[in-house]
Short mmCIF file of C-alpha atoms in Angstrom, two decimals:
data_model
loop_
_atom_site.label_atom_id
_atom_site.label_comp_id
_atom_site.label_asym_id
_atom_site.label_seq_id
_atom_site.Cartn_x
_atom_site.Cartn_y
_atom_site.Cartn_z
CA MET M 1 -22.29 -17.64 -18.32
CA ALA M 2 -23.93 -20.13 -15.95
CA TYR M 3 -27.41 -20.86 -17.29
CA PHE M 4 -29.81 -21.33 -14.36
CA ASP M 5 -33.20 -20.93 -16.07
CA ALA M 6 -34.12 -24.49 -17.08
CA ALA M 7 -37.69 -24.02 -15.81
CA SER M 8 -38.14 -21.56 -18.68
CA SER M 9 -36.29 -23.65 -21.24
CA GLU M 10 -33.88 -26.57 -20.88
CA PRO M 11 -30.90 -26.49 -23.28
CA LEU M 12 -31.24 -28.90 -26.19
CA HIS M 13 -30.27 -32.42 -25.14
CA PRO M 14 -27.40 -33.89 -27.21
CA GLN M 15 -29.57 -36.83 -28.22
CA ALA M 16 -32.29 -34.41 -29.36
CA ARG M 17 -29.78 -32.56 -31.50
CA GLU M 18 -28.60 -35.79 -33.10
CA ALA M 19 -32.16 -36.97 -33.75
CA LEU M 20 -33.21 -33.59 -35.15
CA LEU M 21 -30.37 -33.43 -37.66
CA ALA M 22 -31.07 -36.96 -38.86
CA ALA M 23 -34.84 -36.43 -39.11
CA VAL M 24 -34.48 -33.17 -41.07
CA ASP M 25 -33.11 -35.19 -43.99
CA VAL M 26 -35.67 -38.01 -43.94
CA GLY M 27 -38.77 -36.69 -42.15
CA TRP M 28 -39.66 -33.62 -44.17
CA ALA M 29 -42.52 -35.08 -46.24
CA ASP M 30 -46.24 -34.98 -45.43
CA PRO M 31 -46.88 -37.98 -43.14
CA ALA M 32 -50.51 -38.14 -44.31
CA ARG M 33 -49.59 -39.07 -47.91
CA LEU M 34 -48.90 -42.51 -49.39
CA TYR M 35 -45.64 -42.23 -51.37
CA GLY M 36 -42.31 -43.43 -50.06
CA GLN M 37 -40.97 -40.26 -48.43
CA ALA M 38 -44.35 -39.68 -46.76
CA ARG M 39 -44.50 -43.21 -45.39
CA ARG M 40 -41.03 -42.71 -43.94
CA ALA M 41 -42.14 -39.49 -42.24
CA HIS M 42 -45.26 -41.25 -40.95
CA LEU M 43 -43.18 -44.04 -39.43
CA LEU M 44 -40.93 -41.51 -37.71
CA LEU M 45 -43.94 -39.64 -36.34
CA GLU M 46 -45.61 -42.77 -34.99
CA GLN M 47 -42.38 -44.07 -33.47
CA ALA M 48 -41.98 -40.76 -31.66
CA ARG M 49 -45.58 -40.96 -30.50
CA THR M 50 -44.97 -44.44 -29.09
CA GLU M 51 -41.82 -43.32 -27.26
CA VAL M 52 -43.55 -40.32 -25.69
CA ALA M 53 -46.54 -42.45 -24.68
CA GLU M 54 -44.27 -44.98 -23.00
CA VAL M 55 -42.52 -42.35 -20.86
CA LEU M 56 -45.77 -40.63 -19.89
CA GLY M 57 -47.63 -43.86 -19.13
CA ALA M 58 -50.18 -43.55 -21.94
CA ARG M 59 -51.28 -45.35 -25.09
CA PRO M 60 -49.86 -44.05 -28.39
CA ASP M 61 -53.34 -43.30 -29.73
CA GLU M 62 -53.97 -41.06 -26.71
CA VAL M 63 -51.00 -38.80 -27.60
CA SER M 64 -51.26 -35.77 -29.89
CA PHE M 65 -48.54 -33.26 -30.72
CA THR M 66 -49.17 -29.52 -30.60
CA SER M 67 -47.13 -26.45 -31.47
CA SER M 68 -46.39 -25.61 -27.81
CA GLY M 69 -47.21 -26.47 -24.22
CA THR M 70 -49.47 -23.44 -24.08
CA GLN M 71 -51.46 -24.65 -27.08
CA ALA M 72 -51.70 -28.08 -25.48
CA VAL M 73 -53.17 -26.52 -22.32
CA HIS M 74 -55.63 -24.35 -24.26
CA LEU M 75 -56.81 -27.32 -26.34
CA GLY M 76 -56.91 -29.61 -23.33
CA VAL M 77 -58.89 -27.28 -21.09
CA LEU M 78 -61.33 -25.90 -23.64
CA GLY M 79 -61.66 -29.15 -25.61
CA THR M 80 -62.55 -31.15 -22.51
CA LEU M 81 -64.99 -28.47 -21.33
CA HIS M 82 -66.55 -28.43 -24.80
CA GLY M 83 -66.86 -32.21 -24.82
CA ARG M 84 -68.60 -32.19 -21.43
CA ARG M 85 -71.00 -29.28 -21.91
CA ARG M 86 -73.99 -31.51 -21.19
CA VAL M 87 -72.54 -32.32 -17.75
CA GLY M 88 -72.02 -28.70 -16.75
CA ARG M 89 -69.98 -25.56 -17.28
CA HIS M 90 -68.02 -25.47 -14.00
CA LEU M 91 -64.19 -25.49 -14.05
CA VAL M 92 -62.00 -26.01 -10.95
CA THR M 93 -58.36 -24.87 -10.84
CA SER M 94 -55.74 -24.12 -8.23
CA ALA M 95 -54.68 -20.53 -7.61
CA VAL M 96 -51.12 -21.23 -8.75
CA GLU M 97 -51.71 -22.80 -12.16
CA HIS M 98 -49.69 -21.61 -15.14
CA SER M 99 -51.10 -18.55 -16.85
CA SER M 100 -52.13 -20.68 -19.85
CA VAL M 101 -54.64 -22.51 -17.63
CA LEU M 102 -55.89 -19.27 -16.11
CA HIS M 103 -56.27 -17.64 -19.53
CA ALA M 104 -58.22 -20.65 -20.83
CA GLY M 105 -60.42 -20.32 -17.75
CA GLY M 106 -60.98 -16.67 -18.60
CA VAL M 107 -62.19 -17.61 -22.07
CA HIS M 108 -64.52 -20.17 -20.51
CA GLU M 109 -65.95 -17.55 -18.15
CA ARG M 110 -66.52 -15.07 -20.96
CA ASP M 111 -68.39 -17.81 -22.78
CA GLY M 112 -70.79 -18.18 -19.86
CA GLY M 113 -69.00 -20.84 -17.83
CA SER M 114 -67.91 -20.61 -14.20
CA VAL M 115 -64.44 -21.00 -12.67
CA GLU M 116 -63.68 -21.88 -9.05
CA THR M 117 -60.14 -21.14 -7.89
CA VAL M 118 -58.87 -23.18 -4.94
CA GLY M 119 -56.27 -21.60 -2.68
CA VAL M 120 -52.89 -22.92 -1.58
CA ASP M 121 -50.85 -22.97 1.61
CA ILE M 122 -47.64 -21.04 2.20
CA THR M 123 -45.60 -23.71 0.38
CA GLY M 124 -47.78 -23.42 -2.72
CA ARG M 125 -49.59 -26.74 -2.25
CA VAL M 126 -53.30 -26.75 -3.07
CA ASP M 127 -55.83 -27.13 -0.26
CA LEU M 128 -56.88 -30.70 -0.97
CA ASP M 129 -60.03 -30.57 1.15
CA ARG M 130 -61.29 -27.49 -0.65
CA PHE M 131 -60.32 -29.00 -3.99
CA ALA M 132 -62.36 -32.08 -3.17
CA GLN M 133 -65.35 -29.93 -2.19
CA ALA M 134 -65.07 -27.97 -5.43
CA VAL M 135 -65.04 -31.02 -7.71
CA ALA M 136 -68.02 -32.47 -5.84
CA ARG M 137 -70.25 -29.74 -7.27
CA PRO M 138 -72.70 -31.54 -9.61
CA ASP M 139 -72.03 -29.36 -12.66
CA THR M 140 -68.23 -29.64 -12.52
CA ALA M 141 -66.99 -30.51 -16.00
CA LEU M 142 -63.22 -30.38 -15.46
CA ALA M 143 -60.55 -29.87 -12.80
CA CYS M 144 -56.97 -28.70 -13.44
CA LEU M 145 -53.92 -29.23 -11.25
CA GLN M 146 -50.27 -28.85 -12.21
CA SER M 147 -47.80 -31.59 -11.30
CA ALA M 148 -45.32 -29.05 -9.89
CA ASN M 149 -45.38 -25.31 -9.64
CA HIS M 150 -43.38 -23.55 -12.33
CA GLU M 151 -42.23 -20.69 -10.06
CA VAL M 152 -41.42 -22.37 -6.74
CA GLY M 153 -41.17 -26.07 -7.59
CA THR M 154 -43.68 -27.41 -5.05
CA LEU M 155 -45.18 -30.75 -6.07
CA GLN M 156 -48.96 -30.92 -6.01
CA PRO M 157 -50.96 -33.86 -4.56
CA VAL M 158 -52.03 -35.04 -8.01
CA ALA M 159 -52.77 -38.66 -7.11
CA GLN M 160 -55.00 -37.64 -4.18
CA ALA M 161 -56.76 -34.97 -6.26
CA ALA M 162 -57.30 -37.51 -9.04
CA ALA M 163 -58.90 -39.91 -6.56
CA GLU M 164 -61.33 -37.19 -5.47
CA CYS M 165 -62.13 -36.38 -9.10
CA ARG M 166 -62.73 -40.04 -9.85
CA LYS M 167 -65.31 -40.27 -7.03
CA HIS M 168 -67.42 -37.66 -8.80
CA GLY M 169 -66.72 -38.63 -12.41
CA VAL M 170 -64.75 -35.44 -13.09
CA PRO M 171 -61.73 -35.61 -15.44
CA LEU M 172 -58.49 -34.12 -14.12
CA LEU M 173 -56.15 -32.21 -16.44
CA VAL M 174 -52.55 -32.24 -15.24
CA ASP M 175 -50.08 -29.68 -16.56
CA ALA M 176 -46.85 -31.68 -16.31
CA ALA M 177 -44.60 -29.11 -17.97
CA GLN M 178 -42.11 -28.93 -15.09
CA THR M 179 -41.89 -32.64 -14.31
CA ALA M 180 -42.28 -34.59 -17.57
CA GLY M 181 -39.03 -36.47 -18.07
CA ARG M 182 -37.77 -35.48 -14.61
CA THR M 183 -40.08 -37.37 -12.25
CA PRO M 184 -42.69 -40.11 -12.81
CA VAL M 185 -46.13 -38.84 -13.82
CA PRO M 186 -48.58 -39.34 -10.90
CA PRO M 187 -51.49 -41.68 -11.69
CA GLY M 188 -55.16 -40.91 -12.14
CA TRP M 189 -55.17 -38.07 -14.67
CA SER M 190 -57.55 -37.90 -17.63
CA VAL M 191 -55.79 -35.22 -19.70
CA LEU M 192 -52.10 -34.36 -19.55
CA THR M 193 -50.11 -31.56 -21.18
CA ALA M 194 -46.38 -30.95 -21.47
CA SER M 195 -43.83 -28.96 -23.43
CA ALA M 196 -40.74 -30.39 -25.14
CA HIS M 197 -38.39 -27.46 -24.56
CA LYS M 198 -38.81 -27.94 -20.79
CA TRP M 199 -37.19 -31.41 -20.99
CA GLY M 200 -34.44 -30.64 -23.52
CA GLY M 201 -36.38 -31.03 -26.75
CA PRO M 202 -36.70 -28.27 -29.36
CA ALA M 203 -39.12 -25.41 -28.88
CA GLY M 204 -42.33 -25.61 -30.86
CA VAL M 205 -43.48 -29.06 -29.73
CA GLY M 206 -46.14 -29.61 -27.09
CA VAL M 207 -47.90 -32.78 -26.00
CA LEU M 208 -51.60 -33.27 -25.37
CA VAL M 209 -52.65 -36.65 -23.98
CA VAL M 210 -56.36 -37.49 -23.69
CA ARG M 211 -57.22 -40.78 -22.00
CA LYS M 212 -59.60 -43.14 -23.73
CA GLY M 213 -63.08 -42.60 -22.33
CA THR M 214 -62.57 -38.88 -21.67
CA ARG M 215 -65.11 -36.82 -23.59
CA PHE M 216 -63.17 -34.35 -25.71
CA ARG M 217 -64.22 -32.19 -28.61
CA SER M 218 -62.00 -29.52 -30.10
CA PHE M 219 -63.51 -26.06 -30.10
CA LEU M 220 -61.55 -25.28 -33.29
CA PRO M 221 -62.55 -26.17 -36.87
CA GLU M 222 -62.03 -29.90 -37.34
CA ASP M 223 -58.76 -31.11 -38.86
CA GLU M 224 -57.95 -34.65 -39.92
CA ARG M 225 -54.52 -34.62 -38.27
CA GLU M 226 -53.52 -35.63 -34.74
CA ARG M 227 -56.69 -37.57 -33.88
CA ARG M 228 -58.75 -34.53 -34.89
CA ARG M 229 -57.58 -32.78 -31.74
CA VAL M 230 -54.88 -30.47 -33.13
CA PRO M 231 -55.07 -28.65 -36.44
CA GLY M 232 -52.08 -28.13 -38.69
CA PHE M 233 -49.10 -29.87 -40.26
CA GLU M 234 -46.89 -31.84 -37.85
CA ASN M 235 -43.26 -30.79 -37.49
CA VAL M 236 -41.94 -34.35 -37.75
CA PRO M 237 -38.19 -33.62 -37.27
CA ALA M 238 -38.86 -31.55 -34.13
CA ILE M 239 -41.26 -34.18 -32.77
CA VAL M 240 -38.66 -36.91 -33.32
CA ALA M 241 -36.09 -34.80 -31.46
CA ALA M 242 -38.56 -34.12 -28.65
CA ALA M 243 -39.19 -37.84 -28.18
CA ALA M 244 -35.45 -38.56 -28.15
CA ALA M 245 -34.90 -35.91 -25.46
CA LEU M 246 -37.77 -37.15 -23.32
CA ARG M 247 -36.54 -40.73 -23.51
CA ALA M 248 -32.99 -39.65 -22.64
CA MET M 249 -34.04 -37.34 -19.80
CA ALA M 250 -36.28 -40.01 -18.25
CA ALA M 251 -33.35 -42.45 -18.28
CA GLU M 252 -31.14 -40.01 -16.35
CA ALA M 253 -32.73 -40.29 -12.90
CA HIS M 254 -29.26 -40.05 -11.36
CA GLU M 255 -28.85 -36.59 -12.92
CA GLN M 256 -32.10 -35.36 -11.41
CA ALA M 257 -30.97 -36.65 -8.01
CA ARG M 258 -27.68 -34.78 -8.41
CA LEU M 259 -29.47 -31.55 -9.34
CA SER M 260 -31.77 -31.97 -6.35
CA GLU M 261 -28.73 -32.11 -4.06
CA LEU M 262 -27.44 -28.86 -5.56
CA VAL M 263 -30.85 -27.25 -5.06
CA THR M 264 -30.77 -28.36 -1.42
CA ARG M 265 -27.38 -26.67 -1.08
CA ILE M 266 -28.81 -23.42 -2.39
CA ARG M 267 -31.88 -23.67 -0.16
CA ASP M 268 -29.74 -24.26 2.93
CA THR M 269 -27.02 -21.71 2.19
CA VAL M 270 -28.87 -18.60 0.94
CA PRO M 271 -30.61 -17.81 4.29
CA LYS M 272 -27.25 -18.17 6.08
CA VAL M 273 -25.34 -15.74 3.86
CA VAL M 274 -28.05 -13.20 2.92
CA PRO M 275 -29.97 -11.38 5.68
CA ASP M 276 -33.73 -10.86 5.40
CA VAL M 277 -34.33 -13.54 2.79
CA GLU M 278 -37.19 -16.03 2.47
CA VAL M 279 -36.72 -19.34 0.66
CA ILE M 280 -40.04 -20.23 -0.94
CA GLY M 281 -41.77 -23.53 -1.67
CA ASP M 282 -41.70 -26.96 -0.07
CA PRO M 283 -38.15 -27.89 0.97
CA ASP M 284 -38.61 -31.60 0.31
CA ASP M 285 -41.71 -32.33 -1.79
CA ARG M 286 -40.54 -30.41 -4.84
CA ALA M 287 -39.32 -30.63 -8.41
CA PRO M 288 -35.64 -31.59 -8.41
CA HIS M 289 -34.31 -28.57 -10.28
CA ILE M 290 -36.13 -25.47 -8.92
CA VAL M 291 -35.41 -23.22 -5.94
CA THR M 292 -36.88 -19.75 -5.37
CA PHE M 293 -36.09 -17.12 -2.78
CA SER M 294 -37.02 -13.49 -2.14
CA CYS M 295 -34.86 -10.74 -0.65
CA LEU M 296 -36.47 -7.97 1.39
CA TYR M 297 -35.64 -4.36 0.39
CA VAL M 298 -34.32 -5.47 -3.01
CA ASP M 299 -35.65 -4.52 -6.43
CA GLY M 300 -36.06 -7.82 -8.29
CA GLU M 301 -35.20 -6.41 -11.69
CA ALA M 302 -32.01 -4.85 -10.33
CA LEU M 303 -30.93 -8.13 -8.75
CA LEU M 304 -31.52 -10.12 -11.93
CA THR M 305 -29.54 -7.53 -13.90
CA GLU M 306 -26.61 -7.67 -11.48
CA LEU M 307 -26.62 -11.46 -11.54
CA ASP M 308 -26.58 -11.33 -15.33
CA LYS M 309 -23.52 -9.06 -15.20
CA ALA M 310 -21.90 -11.52 -12.81
CA GLY M 311 -22.46 -14.36 -15.28
CA PHE M 312 -25.69 -15.98 -14.10
CA ALA M 313 -28.85 -16.37 -16.16
CA VAL M 314 -31.72 -16.60 -13.68
CA SER M 315 -35.35 -15.53 -13.73
CA SER M 316 -37.95 -14.24 -11.32
CA GLY M 317 -41.45 -15.28 -10.40
CA SER M 318 -42.23 -11.71 -9.49
CA SER M 319 -42.86 -8.63 -11.56
CA CYS M 320 -42.76 -6.50 -8.43
CA THR M 321 -40.21 -3.98 -9.66
CA ALA M 322 -39.97 -0.23 -9.83
CA SER M 323 -42.14 -0.17 -12.96
CA THR M 324 -44.70 -2.83 -11.95
CA LEU M 325 -46.12 -3.05 -8.46
CA ARG M 326 -48.10 -6.28 -8.88
CA PRO M 327 -46.33 -9.52 -7.87
CA SER M 328 -46.84 -12.82 -9.63
CA HIS M 329 -50.17 -14.53 -9.03
CA VAL M 330 -48.31 -17.55 -7.63
CA LEU M 331 -46.38 -15.66 -4.94
CA GLU M 332 -49.46 -13.60 -4.16
CA ALA M 333 -51.60 -16.71 -3.67
CA MET M 334 -48.96 -18.20 -1.37
CA GLY M 335 -48.78 -15.05 0.74
CA VAL M 336 -44.98 -14.95 0.67
CA LEU M 337 -42.39 -12.21 0.23
CA THR M 338 -42.22 -10.96 -3.36
CA HIS M 339 -39.42 -8.37 -3.25
CA GLY M 340 -36.15 -9.33 -4.91
CA ASN M 341 -37.49 -12.66 -6.09
CA VAL M 342 -35.05 -15.03 -7.79
CA ARG M 343 -35.86 -18.41 -9.34
CA VAL M 344 -32.87 -20.66 -9.89
CA SER M 345 -33.64 -23.71 -12.04
CA LEU M 346 -30.72 -25.97 -12.82
CA PRO M 347 -30.34 -27.60 -16.24
CA ARG M 348 -28.84 -30.97 -16.97
CA GLY M 349 -25.08 -30.75 -16.41
CA ALA M 350 -25.10 -27.76 -14.04
CA SER M 351 -21.98 -28.03 -11.94
CA ALA M 352 -21.34 -27.77 -8.23
CA ALA M 353 -18.64 -25.19 -9.00
CA GLU M 354 -21.20 -22.95 -10.72
CA VAL M 355 -23.54 -23.24 -7.75
CA ASP M 356 -20.72 -22.44 -5.33
CA ARG M 357 -19.76 -19.37 -7.34
CA PHE M 358 -23.41 -18.23 -7.35
CA LEU M 359 -23.57 -18.56 -3.57
CA ALA M 360 -20.29 -16.66 -3.27
CA VAL M 361 -21.30 -13.61 -5.33
CA LEU M 362 -24.95 -13.32 -4.25
CA PRO M 363 -24.46 -11.78 -0.77
CA ASP M 364 -22.38 -8.86 -2.03
CA LEU M 365 -24.78 -8.13 -4.90
CA VAL M 366 -27.75 -7.99 -2.51
CA ARG M 367 -25.80 -5.82 -0.06
CA ARG M 368 -24.85 -3.32 -2.77
CA ILE M 369 -28.42 -3.05 -4.09
CA ARG M 370 -29.68 -2.40 -0.58
CA GLN M 371 -26.97 0.19 -0.02
CA ASP M 372 -27.92 1.98 -3.24
CA ALA M 373 -31.55 1.99 -2.07
CA GLY M 374 -30.51 3.40 1.31
CA VAL M 375 -31.76 0.44 3.36
CA ALA M 376 -28.52 -1.43 4.11
#
């Protein structure tokens, strides 16, 4: 089986596995206590915090660990809004943010706040002029913009958006789930979130980074752990493994360049070998590992099933199947084709031979599905 769904979860990095096994034996104690085993766990936790901060361009005391990337987003969005209630209750997001951002915005709206959603162009890039106008509203408390889109890979103009936010004293939350460890973090953000299993760490570890000077107050009952931002006992072995994976992934820039070349091959080849197909997202300004395309007259669920039978684990940004008529909010906002949507996201170590085999079997699978539907 060729695993092509790294945007959902990257396989565990070998260095993460090694670090996890070692930390399980020595990092199990409560890092908040004072006896020997606890002090050892505390040292491991703080070393991991320092390593993560270094890769993300932050200070160690700005970094907190959460139980997932989703929890990091929820805490980041709602905690920053809560901390800035005196400024206003207005939240600005792009139309293609991850559902965790949109769901946090929904909670904010139900609590009496307002949310302004800024549209994107056909590549999935946010309208920067409209974004700037939105953050200029006097009661804007927070703006959110992902570093790269999780479904189509398009990089967002984070540095430019951050500059606009800075003009108006508005903090910018960046969801860096798809780029942390793969590409440098753009400058100017106030809050950053990420998820360890996206960069080859274990599942169950998220990262919430809050810059010094950013007003933040957790909306949850206060807890003494993780700078009073995140409640609950830290999973020290998993955090140690997450830091090891992030450090290793960030040092493998050559691997990301290699994956980007393979993605370019897919982007260039699919429209040549499959009729009536649309390759989605920016062809150049994109995450190195993601490519998405949609096939007209093809049921997306059927195509994913056939690819699975052929030995390829891929996913879809669209739920537009026989049982669900609504496409993903990302593809809908972009105004692109949603039928037969396939997202290929290459993990570390994906081979050119696997990509070539994918490109060889895809045309016949699409043709057969269209024949079965009577549209070939």
